[in-house]
PDB file of C-alpha atoms and ligand atoms in Angstrom:
ATOM      1  CA  MET A   1      -0.108  -0.180  -0.089  1.00  0.00           C
ATOM      2  CA  THR A   2       1.424   3.845   0.268  1.00  0.00           C
ATOM      3  CA  LYS A   3       3.837   4.805   2.676  1.00  0.00           C
ATOM      4  CA  VAL A   4       0.884   5.106   5.761  1.00  0.00           C
ATOM      5  CA  ASP A   5      -0.841   2.309   6.215  1.00  0.00           C
ATOM      6  CA  TYR A   6      -4.730   4.027   6.485  1.00  0.00           C
ATOM      7  CA  PHE A   7      -6.363   0.668   6.936  1.00  0.00           C
ATOM      8  CA  GLN A   8      -4.246  -0.788   9.654  1.00  0.00           C
ATOM      9  CA  ALA A   9      -6.506  -1.779  11.643  1.00  0.00           C
ATOM     10  CA  TYR A  10      -9.196  -2.536   9.377  1.00  0.00           C
ATOM     11  CA  PRO A  11     -10.062  -6.530   9.005  1.00  0.00           C
ATOM     12  CA  GLN A  12      -8.684  -8.619   6.004  1.00  0.00           C
ATOM     13  CA  ASN A  13     -11.392  -8.762   3.615  1.00  0.00           C
ATOM     14  CA  LEU A  14     -11.975  -5.066   3.884  1.00  0.00           C
ATOM     15  CA  ARG A  15      -7.943  -4.379   3.444  1.00  0.00           C
ATOM     16  CA  GLU A  16      -8.292  -6.579   0.487  1.00  0.00           C
ATOM     17  CA  GLN A  17     -11.023  -4.434  -0.999  1.00  0.00           C
ATOM     18  CA  VAL A  18      -9.615  -1.182  -0.300  1.00  0.00           C
ATOM     19  CA  GLN A  19      -6.737  -2.647  -2.320  1.00  0.00           C
ATOM     20  CA  GLN A  20      -8.116  -3.831  -5.201  1.00  0.00           C
ATOM     21  CA  LEU A  21      -9.967  -0.336  -5.386  1.00  0.00           C
ATOM     22  CA  ILE A  22      -6.496   1.676  -5.195  1.00  0.00           C
ATOM     23  CA  THR A  23      -5.141  -1.058  -8.065  1.00  0.00           C
ATOM     24  CA  SER A  24      -7.579  -0.826 -10.172  1.00  0.00           C
ATOM     25  CA  GLY A  25      -6.860   2.630 -10.818  1.00  0.00           C
ATOM     26  CA  ASN A  26     -10.682   3.378  -9.823  1.00  0.00           C
ATOM     27  CA  LEU A  27     -10.381   4.968  -6.207  1.00  0.00           C
ATOM     28  CA  ARG A  28     -10.887   8.831  -7.622  1.00  0.00           C
ATOM     29  CA  THR A  29     -14.141   7.533  -9.513  1.00  0.00           C
ATOM     30  CA  TYR A  30     -15.332   6.082  -6.493  1.00  0.00           C
ATOM     31  CA  LEU A  31     -14.278   8.892  -4.091  1.00  0.00           C
ATOM     32  CA  LEU A  32     -16.320  11.257  -6.829  1.00  0.00           C
ATOM     33  CA  ASN A  33     -19.192   9.232  -7.543  1.00  0.00           C
ATOM     34  CA  LYS A  34     -19.771   9.868  -3.172  1.00  0.00           C
ATOM     35  CA  TYR A  35     -18.906  13.615  -3.321  1.00  0.00           C
ATOM     36  CA  PRO A  36     -19.678  14.743  -6.421  1.00  0.00           C
ATOM     37  CA  THR A  37     -18.460  18.430  -5.322  1.00  0.00           C
ATOM     38  CA  GLY A  38     -16.137  19.946  -2.968  1.00  0.00           C
ATOM     39  CA  HIS A  39     -16.834  23.286  -0.659  1.00  0.00           C
ATOM     40  CA  GLN A  40     -16.376  27.131  -0.092  1.00  0.00           C
ATOM     41  CA  ILE A  41     -14.981  27.330   3.183  1.00  0.00           C
ATOM     42  CA  ASN A  42     -11.670  29.051   2.208  1.00  0.00           C
ATOM     43  CA  THR A  43     -10.747  31.032   4.587  1.00  0.00           C
ATOM     44  CA  ASP A  44     -10.035  30.912   8.792  1.00  0.00           C
ATOM     45  CA  LYS A  45     -12.648  33.270   8.941  1.00  0.00           C
ATOM     46  CA  GLN A  46     -15.351  31.166   7.109  1.00  0.00           C
ATOM     47  CA  LEU A  47     -13.834  28.228   9.156  1.00  0.00           C
ATOM     48  CA  TYR A  48     -14.588  29.669  12.061  1.00  0.00           C
ATOM     49  CA  GLU A  49     -18.112  30.415  11.421  1.00  0.00           C
ATOM     50  CA  TYR A  50     -18.936  27.067  10.237  1.00  0.00           C
ATOM     51  CA  ALA A  51     -17.387  25.576  13.314  1.00  0.00           C
ATOM     52  CA  ASN A  52     -19.172  27.708  14.971  1.00  0.00           C
ATOM     53  CA  ASP A  53     -22.575  27.340  13.544  1.00  0.00           C
ATOM     54  CA  LEU A  54     -22.421  23.480  14.222  1.00  0.00           C
ATOM     55  CA  LYS A  55     -21.577  24.374  17.947  1.00  0.00           C
ATOM     56  CA  GLN A  56     -24.590  26.087  18.414  1.00  0.00           C
ATOM     57  CA  ASN A  57     -26.500  23.607  16.453  1.00  0.00           C
ATOM     58  CA  TYR A  58     -24.999  20.841  18.969  1.00  0.00           C
ATOM     59  CA  MET A  59     -22.997  22.081  21.501  1.00  0.00           C
ATOM     60  CA  ARG A  60     -24.255  25.061  22.690  1.00  0.00           C
ATOM     61  CA  LYS A  61     -23.937  24.789  26.539  1.00  0.00           C
ATOM     62  CA  THR A  62     -19.794  24.386  25.748  1.00  0.00           C
ATOM     63  CA  PRO A  63     -17.480  27.096  26.368  1.00  0.00           C
ATOM     64  CA  GLN A  64     -16.937  29.318  23.097  1.00  0.00           C
ATOM     65  CA  ILE A  65     -14.417  28.715  20.687  1.00  0.00           C
ATOM     66  CA  ASP A  66     -11.519  30.640  20.668  1.00  0.00           C
ATOM     67  CA  LYS A  67      -9.742  30.298  17.675  1.00  0.00           C
ATOM     68  CA  VAL A  68     -10.251  27.997  14.516  1.00  0.00           C
ATOM     69  CA  MET A  69      -7.259  28.016  11.567  1.00  0.00           C
ATOM     70  CA  TYR A  70      -6.400  26.430   8.969  1.00  0.00           C
ATOM     71  CA  GLY A  71      -3.026  24.312   9.708  1.00  0.00           C
ATOM     72  CA  LYS A  72      -0.507  23.396   7.247  1.00  0.00           C
ATOM     73  CA  GLN A  73       0.663  20.330   9.764  1.00  0.00           C
ATOM     74  CA  ARG A  74      -0.298  16.869   8.193  1.00  0.00           C
ATOM     75  CA  ASP A  75      -0.754  15.059  11.790  1.00  0.00           C
ATOM     76  CA  LEU A  76      -3.527  17.201  11.468  1.00  0.00           C
ATOM     77  CA  ILE A  77      -5.548  14.714   9.887  1.00  0.00           C
ATOM     78  CA  LEU A  78      -3.916  11.437  10.944  1.00  0.00           C
ATOM     79  CA  ASN A  79      -4.861  12.586  14.710  1.00  0.00           C
ATOM     80  CA  ALA A  80      -8.338  13.316  13.732  1.00  0.00           C
ATOM     81  CA  LEU A  81      -8.605   9.450  12.393  1.00  0.00           C
ATOM     82  CA  GLY A  82      -8.592   8.191  16.102  1.00  0.00           C
ATOM     83  CA  THR A  83      -7.801   5.324  17.800  1.00  0.00           C
ATOM     84  CA  HIS A  84      -7.940   2.818  14.718  1.00  0.00           C
ATOM     85  CA  THR A  85      -4.815   3.775  13.553  1.00  0.00           C
ATOM     86  CA  PHE A  86      -3.249   6.586  15.140  1.00  0.00           C
ATOM     87  CA  VAL A  87      -2.877   8.137  19.097  1.00  0.00           C
ATOM     88  CA  SER A  88      -1.472  10.959  19.498  1.00  0.00           C
ATOM     89  CA  ARG A  89      -0.238  11.921  23.154  1.00  0.00           C
ATOM     90  CA  ASN A  90      -0.624  15.620  22.676  1.00  0.00           C
ATOM     91  CA  HIS A  91      -4.635  15.291  20.749  1.00  0.00           C
ATOM     92  CA  GLY A  92      -6.932  16.556  23.403  1.00  0.00           C
ATOM     93  CA  GLY A  93      -4.971  17.634  25.003  1.00  0.00           C
ATOM     94  CA  LYS A  94      -3.092  21.331  25.710  1.00  0.00           C
ATOM     95  CA  LEU A  95      -4.753  22.585  21.471  1.00  0.00           C
ATOM     96  CA  LYS A  96      -8.345  21.429  23.172  1.00  0.00           C
ATOM     97  CA  SER A  97      -8.299  23.146  26.791  1.00  0.00           C
ATOM     98  CA  LYS A  98      -7.754  27.180  24.874  1.00  0.00           C
ATOM     99  CA  HIS A  99     -10.479  25.815  22.844  1.00  0.00           C
ATOM    100  CA  GLU A 100      -9.222  25.777  19.288  1.00  0.00           C
ATOM    101  CA  ILE A 101      -9.385  24.602  16.636  1.00  0.00           C
ATOM    102  CA  ARG A 102      -7.039  23.214  13.512  1.00  0.00           C
ATOM    103  CA  ILE A 103      -7.726  21.515  10.793  1.00  0.00           C
ATOM    104  CA  ALA A 104      -5.543  20.550   7.843  1.00  0.00           C
ATOM    105  CA  ILE A 105      -5.469  22.600   4.698  1.00  0.00           C
ATOM    106  CA  SER A 106      -5.414  19.588   2.534  1.00  0.00           C
ATOM    107  CA  LEU A 107      -9.484  19.701   3.955  1.00  0.00           C
ATOM    108  CA  LYS A 108      -9.681  22.807   1.762  1.00  0.00           C
ATOM    109  CA  GLU A 109      -9.872  20.428  -1.495  1.00  0.00           C
ATOM    110  CA  ALA A 110     -12.428  17.762   0.178  1.00  0.00           C
ATOM    111  CA  PRO A 111     -15.860  17.305   0.042  1.00  0.00           C
ATOM    112  CA  GLU A 112     -17.811  19.070   2.808  1.00  0.00           C
ATOM    113  CA  GLU A 113     -18.531  15.999   4.268  1.00  0.00           C
ATOM    114  CA  MET A 114     -14.778  15.567   4.947  1.00  0.00           C
ATOM    115  CA  LEU A 115     -14.610  18.716   6.786  1.00  0.00           C
ATOM    116  CA  LYS A 116     -17.455  18.623   8.646  1.00  0.00           C
ATOM    117  CA  MET A 117     -16.112  15.084  10.033  1.00  0.00           C
ATOM    118  CA  LEU A 118     -13.048  16.765  11.037  1.00  0.00           C
ATOM    119  CA  VAL A 119     -14.742  19.748  12.950  1.00  0.00           C
ATOM    120  CA  VAL A 120     -17.395  17.811  14.453  1.00  0.00           C
ATOM    121  CA  HIS A 121     -14.080  15.373  16.122  1.00  0.00           C
ATOM    122  CA  GLU A 122     -12.228  18.385  17.169  1.00  0.00           C
ATOM    123  CA  LEU A 123     -15.942  19.769  18.735  1.00  0.00           C
ATOM    124  CA  ALA A 124     -16.543  16.681  20.596  1.00  0.00           C
ATOM    125  CA  HIS A 125     -13.167  16.872  22.261  1.00  0.00           C
ATOM    126  CA  PHE A 126     -14.304  20.055  23.640  1.00  0.00           C
ATOM    127  CA  LYS A 127     -16.677  17.421  25.962  1.00  0.00           C
ATOM    128  CA  GLU A 128     -14.730  14.382  26.042  1.00  0.00           C
ATOM    129  CA  LYS A 129     -11.188  14.228  25.917  1.00  0.00           C
ATOM    130  CA  ASP A 130     -10.428  10.466  25.143  1.00  0.00           C
ATOM    131  CA  HIS A 131     -11.949   8.933  21.913  1.00  0.00           C
ATOM    132  CA  ASN A 132     -14.140   6.554  24.532  1.00  0.00           C
ATOM    133  CA  LYS A 133     -17.619   5.723  23.971  1.00  0.00           C
ATOM    134  CA  ALA A 134     -19.304   8.700  24.613  1.00  0.00           C
ATOM    135  CA  PHE A 135     -17.156  11.307  22.139  1.00  0.00           C
ATOM    136  CA  TYR A 136     -18.259   8.868  18.904  1.00  0.00           C
ATOM    137  CA  LYS A 137     -21.579   8.698  20.390  1.00  0.00           C
ATOM    138  CA  LEU A 138     -21.443  12.787  20.517  1.00  0.00           C
ATOM    139  CA  CYS A 139     -19.587  12.874  16.426  1.00  0.00           C
ATOM    140  CA  GLU A 140     -22.436  10.762  15.525  1.00  0.00           C
ATOM    141  CA  TYR A 141     -24.816  12.941  17.288  1.00  0.00           C
ATOM    142  CA  MET A 142     -23.421  16.047  15.279  1.00  0.00           C
ATOM    143  CA  GLN A 143     -23.022  13.936  12.344  1.00  0.00           C
ATOM    144  CA  PRO A 144     -25.066  10.709  11.884  1.00  0.00           C
ATOM    145  CA  ASN A 145     -22.899   9.034   8.965  1.00  0.00           C
ATOM    146  CA  TYR A 146     -19.743   9.780  10.587  1.00  0.00           C
ATOM    147  CA  HIS A 147     -18.047   6.445  10.839  1.00  0.00           C
ATOM    148  CA  GLN A 148     -18.143   6.371   6.682  1.00  0.00           C
ATOM    149  CA  VAL A 149     -17.206   9.563   5.994  1.00  0.00           C
ATOM    150  CA  GLU A 150     -13.786   8.636   8.275  1.00  0.00           C
ATOM    151  CA  PHE A 151     -13.834   5.657   6.141  1.00  0.00           C
ATOM    152  CA  ASP A 152     -14.191   7.465   3.192  1.00  0.00           C
ATOM    153  CA  MET A 153     -11.493  10.086   4.312  1.00  0.00           C
ATOM    154  CA  ARG A 154      -8.957   7.060   4.224  1.00  0.00           C
ATOM    155  CA  LEU A 155      -9.084   6.803   0.922  1.00  0.00           C
ATOM    156  CA  PHE A 156      -9.488  10.559   0.216  1.00  0.00           C
ATOM    157  CA  LEU A 157      -5.751  10.964   1.684  1.00  0.00           C
ATOM    158  CA  VAL A 158      -4.411   7.857  -0.190  1.00  0.00           C
ATOM    159  CA  LEU A 159      -5.255   9.899  -3.387  1.00  0.00           C
ATOM    160  CA  LEU A 160      -3.918  12.871  -1.969  1.00  0.00           C
ATOM    161  CA  ASP A 161      -0.922  10.087  -1.213  1.00  0.00           C
ATOM    162  CA  GLN A 162      -0.699   9.385  -4.862  1.00  0.00           C
ATOM    163  CA  GLY A 163      -0.012  13.068  -5.543  1.00  0.00           C
ATOM    164  CA  GLU A 164      -3.785  13.336  -7.091  1.00  0.00           C
ATOM    165  CA  THR A 165      -6.650  15.707  -6.706  1.00  0.00           C
ATOM    166  CA  LEU A 166     -10.640  14.768  -5.789  1.00  0.00           C
ATOM    167  CA  PHE A 167     -11.392  17.982  -7.911  1.00  0.00           C
ATOM    168  CA  LYS A 168      -9.764  19.207 -10.423  1.00  0.00           C
ATOM    169  CA  GLU A 169      -9.126  22.947 -11.254  1.00  0.00           C
TER     170      GLU A 169
HETATM  171 ZN1   ZN B   1      -9.249  12.975  18.414  1.00  0.00          ZN
END
């Protein structure tokens, strides 16, 4: 597979299906069929408003968001993929206590559902520090197909690792 194995923790049969999709060259088509369009949330200000709207709808009682921004660090995505594959000590720690949300800049070119998945993930950390049952319940409350989108996000990352983009200019 690619440099990073995004499907490390998945059952063998699922891993084989993923591998087949990748080697068949149909990965991009598969994703485009499910997620035909991108989003227009391009600036940090727009991202703040997007995150704040979600918070107002679902997590009104939690403290205000201090800051929301796009960041360059690649591990911003990897962290949010959670306990399946990646565990980071800092994740859910220092940053979260300041109620900041950082989203990887490559998500500017992602379907809105994936951007939402990461924002939802970070918002859920306002309430639950760990990736436990309550945490994922909160994620699913904000985005009912959270787990499916998270899975597809892994496929999206494979596509990016291949030097491809989902939405061509
Ligand atoms: Zn997390």
